[in-house]
Coordinates of C-alpha atoms in Angstrom, one line a residue:
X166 CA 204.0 83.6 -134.9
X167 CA 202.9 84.2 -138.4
X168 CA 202.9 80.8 -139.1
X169 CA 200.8 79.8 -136.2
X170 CA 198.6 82.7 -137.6
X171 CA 198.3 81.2 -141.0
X172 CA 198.0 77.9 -139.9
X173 CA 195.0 78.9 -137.0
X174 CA 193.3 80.6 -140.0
X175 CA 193.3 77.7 -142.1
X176 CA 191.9 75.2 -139.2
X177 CA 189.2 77.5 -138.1
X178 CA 187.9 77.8 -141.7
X179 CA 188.2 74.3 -142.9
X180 CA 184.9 72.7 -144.4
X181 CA 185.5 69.1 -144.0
X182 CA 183.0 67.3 -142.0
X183 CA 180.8 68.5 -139.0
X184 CA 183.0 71.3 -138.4
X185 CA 181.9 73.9 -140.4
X186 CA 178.3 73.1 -138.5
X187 CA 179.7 73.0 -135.4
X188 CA 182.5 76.6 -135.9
X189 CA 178.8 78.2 -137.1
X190 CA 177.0 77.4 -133.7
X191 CA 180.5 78.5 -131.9
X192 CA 180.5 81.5 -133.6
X193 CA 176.5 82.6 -133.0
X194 CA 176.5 81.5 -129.5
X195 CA 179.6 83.8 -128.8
X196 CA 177.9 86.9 -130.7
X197 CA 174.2 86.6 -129.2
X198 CA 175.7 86.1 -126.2
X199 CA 178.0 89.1 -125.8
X200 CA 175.0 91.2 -127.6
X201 CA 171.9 89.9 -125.1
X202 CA 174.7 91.1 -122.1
X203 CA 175.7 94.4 -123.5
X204 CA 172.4 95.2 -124.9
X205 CA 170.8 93.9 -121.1
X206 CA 172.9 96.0 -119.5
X207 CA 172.2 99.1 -121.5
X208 CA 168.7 99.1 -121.0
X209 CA 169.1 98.4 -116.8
X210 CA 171.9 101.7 -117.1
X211 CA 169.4 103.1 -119.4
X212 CA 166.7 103.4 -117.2
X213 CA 169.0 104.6 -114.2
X214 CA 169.9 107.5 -116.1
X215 CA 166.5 108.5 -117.1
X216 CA 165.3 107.6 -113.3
X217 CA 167.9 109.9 -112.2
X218 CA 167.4 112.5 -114.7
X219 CA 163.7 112.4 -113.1
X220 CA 164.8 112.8 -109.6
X221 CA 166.8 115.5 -110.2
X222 CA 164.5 117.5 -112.4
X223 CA 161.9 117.7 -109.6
X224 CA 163.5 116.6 -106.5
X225 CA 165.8 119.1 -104.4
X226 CA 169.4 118.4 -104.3
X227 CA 170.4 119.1 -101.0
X228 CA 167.9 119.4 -97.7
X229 CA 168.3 120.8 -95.0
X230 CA 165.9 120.1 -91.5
X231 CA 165.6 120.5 -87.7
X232 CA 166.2 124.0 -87.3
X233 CA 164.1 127.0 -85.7
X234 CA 163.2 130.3 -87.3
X235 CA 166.0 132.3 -85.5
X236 CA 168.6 129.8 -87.5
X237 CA 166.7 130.4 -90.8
X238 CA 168.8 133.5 -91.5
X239 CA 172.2 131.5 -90.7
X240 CA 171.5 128.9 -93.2
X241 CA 170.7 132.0 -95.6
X242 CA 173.7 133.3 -95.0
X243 CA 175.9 130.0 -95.1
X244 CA 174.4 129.1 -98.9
X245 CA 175.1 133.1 -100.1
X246 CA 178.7 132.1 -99.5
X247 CA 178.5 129.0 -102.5
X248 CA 176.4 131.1 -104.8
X249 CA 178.1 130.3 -107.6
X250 CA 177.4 126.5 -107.2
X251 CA 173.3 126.6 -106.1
X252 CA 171.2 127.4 -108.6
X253 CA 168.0 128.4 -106.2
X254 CA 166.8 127.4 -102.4
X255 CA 163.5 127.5 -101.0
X256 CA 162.7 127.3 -97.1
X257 CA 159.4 125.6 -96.4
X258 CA 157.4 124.6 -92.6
X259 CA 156.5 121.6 -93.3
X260 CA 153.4 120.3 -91.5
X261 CA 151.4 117.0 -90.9
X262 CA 147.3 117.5 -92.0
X263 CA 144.2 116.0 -93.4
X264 CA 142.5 117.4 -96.8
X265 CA 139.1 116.3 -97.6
X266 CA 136.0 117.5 -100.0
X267 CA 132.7 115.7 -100.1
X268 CA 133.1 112.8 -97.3
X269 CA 136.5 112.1 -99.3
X270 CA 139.6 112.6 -97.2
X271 CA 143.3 112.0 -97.3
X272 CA 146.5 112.7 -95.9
X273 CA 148.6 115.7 -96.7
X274 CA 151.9 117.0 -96.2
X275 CA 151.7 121.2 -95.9
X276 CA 154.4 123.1 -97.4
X277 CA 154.0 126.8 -96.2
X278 CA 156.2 129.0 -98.2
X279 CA 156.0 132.7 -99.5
X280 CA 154.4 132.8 -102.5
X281 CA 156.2 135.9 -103.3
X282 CA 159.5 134.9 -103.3
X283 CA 161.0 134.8 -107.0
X284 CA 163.0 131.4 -106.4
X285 CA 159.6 129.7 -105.6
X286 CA 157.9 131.0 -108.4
X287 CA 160.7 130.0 -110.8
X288 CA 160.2 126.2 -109.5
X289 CA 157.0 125.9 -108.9
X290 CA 155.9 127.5 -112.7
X291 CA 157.6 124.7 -114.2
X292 CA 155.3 121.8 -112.7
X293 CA 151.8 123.8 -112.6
X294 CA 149.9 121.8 -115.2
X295 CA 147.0 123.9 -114.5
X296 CA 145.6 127.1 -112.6
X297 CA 148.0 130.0 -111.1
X298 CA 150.6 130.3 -108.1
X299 CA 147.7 131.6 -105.4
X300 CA 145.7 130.8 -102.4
X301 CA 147.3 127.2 -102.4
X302 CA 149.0 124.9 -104.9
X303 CA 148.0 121.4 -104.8
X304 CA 149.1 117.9 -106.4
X305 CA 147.6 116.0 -109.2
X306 CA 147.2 113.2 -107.1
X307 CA 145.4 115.0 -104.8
X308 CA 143.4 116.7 -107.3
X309 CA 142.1 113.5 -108.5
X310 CA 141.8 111.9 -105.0
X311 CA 139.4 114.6 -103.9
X312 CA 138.2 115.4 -107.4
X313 CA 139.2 119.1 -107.0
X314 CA 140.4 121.4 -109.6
X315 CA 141.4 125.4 -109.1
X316 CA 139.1 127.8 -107.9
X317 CA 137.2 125.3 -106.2
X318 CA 137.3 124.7 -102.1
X319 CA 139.3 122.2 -100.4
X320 CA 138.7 121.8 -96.4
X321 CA 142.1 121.3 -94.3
X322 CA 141.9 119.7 -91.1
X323 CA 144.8 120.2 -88.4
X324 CA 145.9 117.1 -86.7
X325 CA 146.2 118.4 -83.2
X326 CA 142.5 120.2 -82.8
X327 CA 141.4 122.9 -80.4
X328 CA 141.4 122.3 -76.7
X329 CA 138.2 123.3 -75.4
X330 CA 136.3 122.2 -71.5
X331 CA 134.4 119.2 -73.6
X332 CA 137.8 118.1 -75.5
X333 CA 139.7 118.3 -78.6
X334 CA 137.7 119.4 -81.5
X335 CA 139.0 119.3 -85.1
X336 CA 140.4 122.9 -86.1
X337 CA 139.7 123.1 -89.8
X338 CA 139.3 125.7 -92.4
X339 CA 138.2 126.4 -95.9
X340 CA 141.2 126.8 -98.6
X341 CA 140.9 127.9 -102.4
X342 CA 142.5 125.9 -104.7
X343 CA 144.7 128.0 -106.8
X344 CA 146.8 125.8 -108.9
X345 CA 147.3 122.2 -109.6
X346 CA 151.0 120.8 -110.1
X347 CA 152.3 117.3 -111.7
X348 CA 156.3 116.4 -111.1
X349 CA 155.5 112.5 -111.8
X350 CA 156.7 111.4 -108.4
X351 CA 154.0 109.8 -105.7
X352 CA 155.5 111.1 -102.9
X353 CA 154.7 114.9 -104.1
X354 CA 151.7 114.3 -106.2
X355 CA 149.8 113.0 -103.6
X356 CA 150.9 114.0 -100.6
X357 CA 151.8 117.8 -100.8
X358 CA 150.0 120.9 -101.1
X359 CA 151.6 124.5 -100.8
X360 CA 149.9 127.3 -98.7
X361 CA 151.1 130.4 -98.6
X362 CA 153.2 131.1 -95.0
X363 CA 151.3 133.9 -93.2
X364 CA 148.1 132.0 -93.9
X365 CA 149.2 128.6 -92.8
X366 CA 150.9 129.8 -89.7
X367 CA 147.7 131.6 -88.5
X368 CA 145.6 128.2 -88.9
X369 CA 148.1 125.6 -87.5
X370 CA 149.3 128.2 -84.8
X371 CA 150.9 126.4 -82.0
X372 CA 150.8 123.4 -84.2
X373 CA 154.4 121.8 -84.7
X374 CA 155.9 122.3 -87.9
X375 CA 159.6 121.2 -89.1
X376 CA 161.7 123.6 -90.8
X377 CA 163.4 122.2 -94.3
X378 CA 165.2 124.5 -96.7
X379 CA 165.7 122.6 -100.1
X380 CA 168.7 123.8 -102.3
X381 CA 169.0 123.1 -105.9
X382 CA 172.5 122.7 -107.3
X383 CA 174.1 123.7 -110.8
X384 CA 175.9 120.6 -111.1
X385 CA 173.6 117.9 -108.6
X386 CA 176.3 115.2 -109.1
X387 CA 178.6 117.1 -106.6
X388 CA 175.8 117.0 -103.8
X389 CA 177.9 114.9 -101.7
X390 CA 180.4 117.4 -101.9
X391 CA 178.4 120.1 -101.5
X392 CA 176.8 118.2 -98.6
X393 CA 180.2 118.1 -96.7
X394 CA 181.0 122.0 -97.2
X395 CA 178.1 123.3 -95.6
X396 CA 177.6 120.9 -92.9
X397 CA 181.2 122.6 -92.2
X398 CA 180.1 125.7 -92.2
X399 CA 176.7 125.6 -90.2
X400 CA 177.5 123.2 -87.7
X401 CA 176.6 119.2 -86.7
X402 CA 173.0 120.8 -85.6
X403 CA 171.4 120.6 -88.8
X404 CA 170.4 117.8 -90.6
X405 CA 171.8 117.9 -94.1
X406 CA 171.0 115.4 -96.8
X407 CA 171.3 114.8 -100.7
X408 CA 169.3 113.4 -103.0
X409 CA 171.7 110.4 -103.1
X410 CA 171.1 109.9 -99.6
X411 CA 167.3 110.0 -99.8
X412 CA 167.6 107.8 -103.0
X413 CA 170.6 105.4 -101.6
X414 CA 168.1 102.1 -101.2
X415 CA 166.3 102.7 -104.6
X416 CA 169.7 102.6 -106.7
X417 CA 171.8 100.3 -104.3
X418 CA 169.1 97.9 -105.2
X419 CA 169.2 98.5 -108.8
X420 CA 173.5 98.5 -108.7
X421 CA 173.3 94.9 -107.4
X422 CA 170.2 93.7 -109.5
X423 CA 172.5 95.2 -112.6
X424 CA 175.1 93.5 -110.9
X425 CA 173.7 89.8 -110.5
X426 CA 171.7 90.0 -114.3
X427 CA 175.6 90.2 -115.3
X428 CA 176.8 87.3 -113.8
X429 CA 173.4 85.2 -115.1
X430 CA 174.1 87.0 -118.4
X431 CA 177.8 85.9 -118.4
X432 CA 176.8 82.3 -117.8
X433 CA 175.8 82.6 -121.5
X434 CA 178.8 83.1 -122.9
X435 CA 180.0 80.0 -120.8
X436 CA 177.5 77.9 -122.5
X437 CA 178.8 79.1 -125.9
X438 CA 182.1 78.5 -124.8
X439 CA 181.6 74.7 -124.6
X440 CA 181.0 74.8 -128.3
X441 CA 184.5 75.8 -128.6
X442 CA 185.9 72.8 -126.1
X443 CA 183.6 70.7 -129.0
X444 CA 185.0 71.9 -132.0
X445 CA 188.8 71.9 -131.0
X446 CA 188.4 68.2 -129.9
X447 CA 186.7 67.7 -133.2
X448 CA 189.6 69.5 -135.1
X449 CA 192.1 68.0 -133.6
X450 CA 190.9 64.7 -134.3
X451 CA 190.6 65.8 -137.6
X452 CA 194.0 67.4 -138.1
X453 CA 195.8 64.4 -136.2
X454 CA 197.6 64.1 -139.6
X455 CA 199.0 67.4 -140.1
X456 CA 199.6 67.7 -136.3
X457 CA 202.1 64.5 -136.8
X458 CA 203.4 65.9 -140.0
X459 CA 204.3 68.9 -138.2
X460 CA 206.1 67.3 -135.8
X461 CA 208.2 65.6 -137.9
X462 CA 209.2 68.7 -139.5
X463 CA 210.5 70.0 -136.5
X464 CA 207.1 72.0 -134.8
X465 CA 207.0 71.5 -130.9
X466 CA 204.2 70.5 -128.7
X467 CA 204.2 73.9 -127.5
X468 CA 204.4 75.4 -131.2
X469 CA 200.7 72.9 -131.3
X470 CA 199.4 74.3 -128.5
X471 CA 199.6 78.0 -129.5
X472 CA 197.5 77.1 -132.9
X473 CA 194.6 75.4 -131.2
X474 CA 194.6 77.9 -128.7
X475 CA 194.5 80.9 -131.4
X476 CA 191.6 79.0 -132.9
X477 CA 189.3 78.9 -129.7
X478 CA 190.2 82.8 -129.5
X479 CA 189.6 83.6 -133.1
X480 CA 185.8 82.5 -132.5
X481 CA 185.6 84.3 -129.1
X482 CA 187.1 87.5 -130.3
X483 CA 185.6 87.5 -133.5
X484 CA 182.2 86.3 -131.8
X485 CA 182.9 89.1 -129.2
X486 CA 183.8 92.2 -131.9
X487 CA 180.7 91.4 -133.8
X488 CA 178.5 90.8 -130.9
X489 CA 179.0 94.6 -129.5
X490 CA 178.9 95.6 -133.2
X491 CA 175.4 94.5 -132.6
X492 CA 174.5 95.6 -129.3
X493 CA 175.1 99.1 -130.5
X494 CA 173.4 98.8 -134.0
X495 CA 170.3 97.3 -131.8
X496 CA 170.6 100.3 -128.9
X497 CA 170.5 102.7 -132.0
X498 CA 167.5 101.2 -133.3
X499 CA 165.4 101.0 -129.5
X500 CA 166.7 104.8 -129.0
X501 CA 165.7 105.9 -132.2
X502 CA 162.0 104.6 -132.5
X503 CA 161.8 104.4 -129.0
X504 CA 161.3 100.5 -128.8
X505 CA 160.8 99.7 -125.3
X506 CA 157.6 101.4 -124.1
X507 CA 156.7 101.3 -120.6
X508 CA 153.6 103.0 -118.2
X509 CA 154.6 106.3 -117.5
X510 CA 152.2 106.5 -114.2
X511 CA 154.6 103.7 -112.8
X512 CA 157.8 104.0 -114.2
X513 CA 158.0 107.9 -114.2
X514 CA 159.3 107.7 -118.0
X515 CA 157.2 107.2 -121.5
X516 CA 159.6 104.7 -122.9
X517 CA 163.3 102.8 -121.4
X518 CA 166.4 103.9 -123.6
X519 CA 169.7 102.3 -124.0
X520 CA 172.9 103.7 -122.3
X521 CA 175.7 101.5 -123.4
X522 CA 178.3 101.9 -121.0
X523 CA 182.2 101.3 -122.0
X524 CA 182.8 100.0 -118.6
X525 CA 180.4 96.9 -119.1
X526 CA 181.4 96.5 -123.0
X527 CA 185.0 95.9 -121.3
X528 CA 184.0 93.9 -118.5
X529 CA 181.7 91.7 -121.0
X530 CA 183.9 91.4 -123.9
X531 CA 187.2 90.7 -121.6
X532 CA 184.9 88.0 -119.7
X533 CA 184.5 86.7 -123.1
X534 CA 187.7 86.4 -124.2
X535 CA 188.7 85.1 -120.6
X536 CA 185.7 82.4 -121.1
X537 CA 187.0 81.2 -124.8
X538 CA 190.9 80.7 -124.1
X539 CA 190.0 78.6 -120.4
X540 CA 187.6 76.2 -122.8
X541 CA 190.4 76.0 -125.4
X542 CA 193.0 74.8 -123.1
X543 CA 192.0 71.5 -122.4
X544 CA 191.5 70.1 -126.2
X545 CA 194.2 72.5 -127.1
X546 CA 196.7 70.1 -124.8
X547 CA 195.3 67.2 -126.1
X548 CA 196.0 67.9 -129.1
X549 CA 199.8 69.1 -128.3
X550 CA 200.5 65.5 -126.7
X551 CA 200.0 63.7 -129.8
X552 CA 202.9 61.1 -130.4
X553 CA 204.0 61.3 -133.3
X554 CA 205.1 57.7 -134.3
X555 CA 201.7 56.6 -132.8
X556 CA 200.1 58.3 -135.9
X557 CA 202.2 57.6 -138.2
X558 CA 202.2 54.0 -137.5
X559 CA 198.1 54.0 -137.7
X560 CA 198.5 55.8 -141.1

């Protein structure tokens, strides 16, 4: 074997002719291949990360829904018992409205809570952006919709009206914006506004409201877990979801774009590969001679075989090292001056940073190595199936 080494070594880094042109573009298309795939990759796990981090930061773990206000103090009692792994819960009646100031209008979600309650306060304090938990606490995107900032007047309009002998007429009432909150995700910005229990449930009244508890967990990575134990303990009734079942479409989505960009990527590395299939053929045209040589002294078509092949996965592994050598030199560059800038409005993050994961260095440098030795085969045969007095004779 060490021969086969030494003589591998020598053939990949002889100079004579086109071949040193020809190992060069071998080489390069190998490492910018494997680093445009890893470094691809980083970025698409990159922004999953940061998307989840997001999520998680101001979205609730765990939700629970469709239960009445006798049942509230059984799912009370049910999350006491996993104390040690929820960090808070809040309960909230959530109701359908309309918020308008000025002739401008738009649809709101109500979230009546007590504003007393020291688990509210602790998450609600860290998205106010302005104003003070009171009266009612509303979005940024609702803010800007209506152009309404705290201590000003907002005017809520219930959905289902007041029966009276000449019809329905709209049931509305004057609220006082106490506080305005930012968490960076539409659905919340502009669509929720928080009203203190006693008050909302005297204005919508007979109105119908859905009960949600949110739960936020220590560790929101078990919420599937978590999920499972308490839908044990209170019963098929409720409805009990996680944030990875709320979120399920938006990262399935991203898995299988990830998942196809590596594929495309990959056909890279098959294009490089094809420079390999051209410089064997070309080196074992040009080592016909020693191949013969060789031969004579005893070397088997196998024993040729092995050489060529070694060659085609010297450039592929060497290619391969240096290309994820890269790809992380690159990722510590982007992370550390924070390269890839995006809109924050859209994108819920300042700038994209890249998360190399060791799974898809594996999977890319293993598809490389896979790629080279299947494109060496072919000229590597050829060039074991030289006969022997056939060159000798043209020498």
């Amino acid at each position: 074997m060490k021969l086969y080494l030494k003589l591998a070594t020598r053939y990949l880094f002889s100079v004579k002719g086109s071949t040193l042109i020809i190992t060069i573009v071998a080489f390069l298309g190998v490492f910018l291949s494997v680093s445009a795939i890893i470094l691809t990759l980083g970025i698409f796990s990159g922004f999953q990360d940061e998307l989840k981090n997001k999520i998680l930061s101001k979205s609730p773990h765990v939700v629970i829904t469709l239960y009445s206000d006798e049942e509230e103090e059984k799912i009370h009692k049910a999350l006491e018992k996993f104390k040690g792994e929820t960090d808070f819960f809040v309960s909230y009646k959530l109701y359908n409205a309309l918020a308008s100031k000025e002739g401008v209008i738009t649809s709101i979600s109500v979230k009546a809570t007590d504003f007393q309650n020291s688990d509210f306060q602790k998450y609600i304090k860290n998205q106010l952006i302005s104003g003070e938990v009171k009266d009612s606490v509303i979005g940024q995107g609702i803010s800007e919709i209506l152009k309404t900032y705290p201590d000003e007047e907002i005017t809520l309009v219930s959905l289902f009206g007041i029966r009276t002998p000449t019809g329905i007429i709209p049931k509305t009432t004057k609220v006082k914006v106490g506080g305005v909150f930012y968490t960076g995700t539409y659905d919340r910005d502009y669509f929720i506004v928080y009203w203190d229990i006693k008050e909302a449930e005297e204005f919508f009244n007979r109105d119908i409201g859905t009960n949600i508890t949110e739960v936020y967990l220590r560790n929101p990575y078990k919420a599937d877990e978590f999920k499972e134990k308490l839908q044990k303990e209170l019963g098929e009734f409720f409805v009990i979801r996680s944030w990875i079942d709320l979120n399920k479409p938006l990262f399935n989505a991203l898995e299988l774009e990830k998942l196809g960009l590596f594929f495309i990527l990959l056909l890279m590395v098959l294009v490089a590969s094809f420079n390999i299939t051209s410089l064997l053929f070309v080196k074992a045209k040009e080592k016909v001679r020693d191949i013969a040589i060789l031969k004579t002294f005893g070397m088997k078509s196998k024993g040729v075989l092995v050489v060529f092949l070694m060659v085609g996965l010297s450039i592929g592994l060497v290619g391969g090292i240096m290309g994820v050598l890269n790809a992380y030199f690159l990722a510590f560059l982007i992370n550390k001056y924070k390269l890839i800038r995006v809109s924050e409005e859209v994108y819920m993050m300042s700038y994209i940073p890249v998360h190399i994961k060791l799974k898809d260095v594996l999977l890319t440098f293993g598809g490389t190595i896979i790629l080279s030795f299947l494109s060496s085969i072919v000229p590597a045969l050829h060039a074991s199936r030289e006969r022997v007095i056939e060159v000798l004779r043209r020498e």
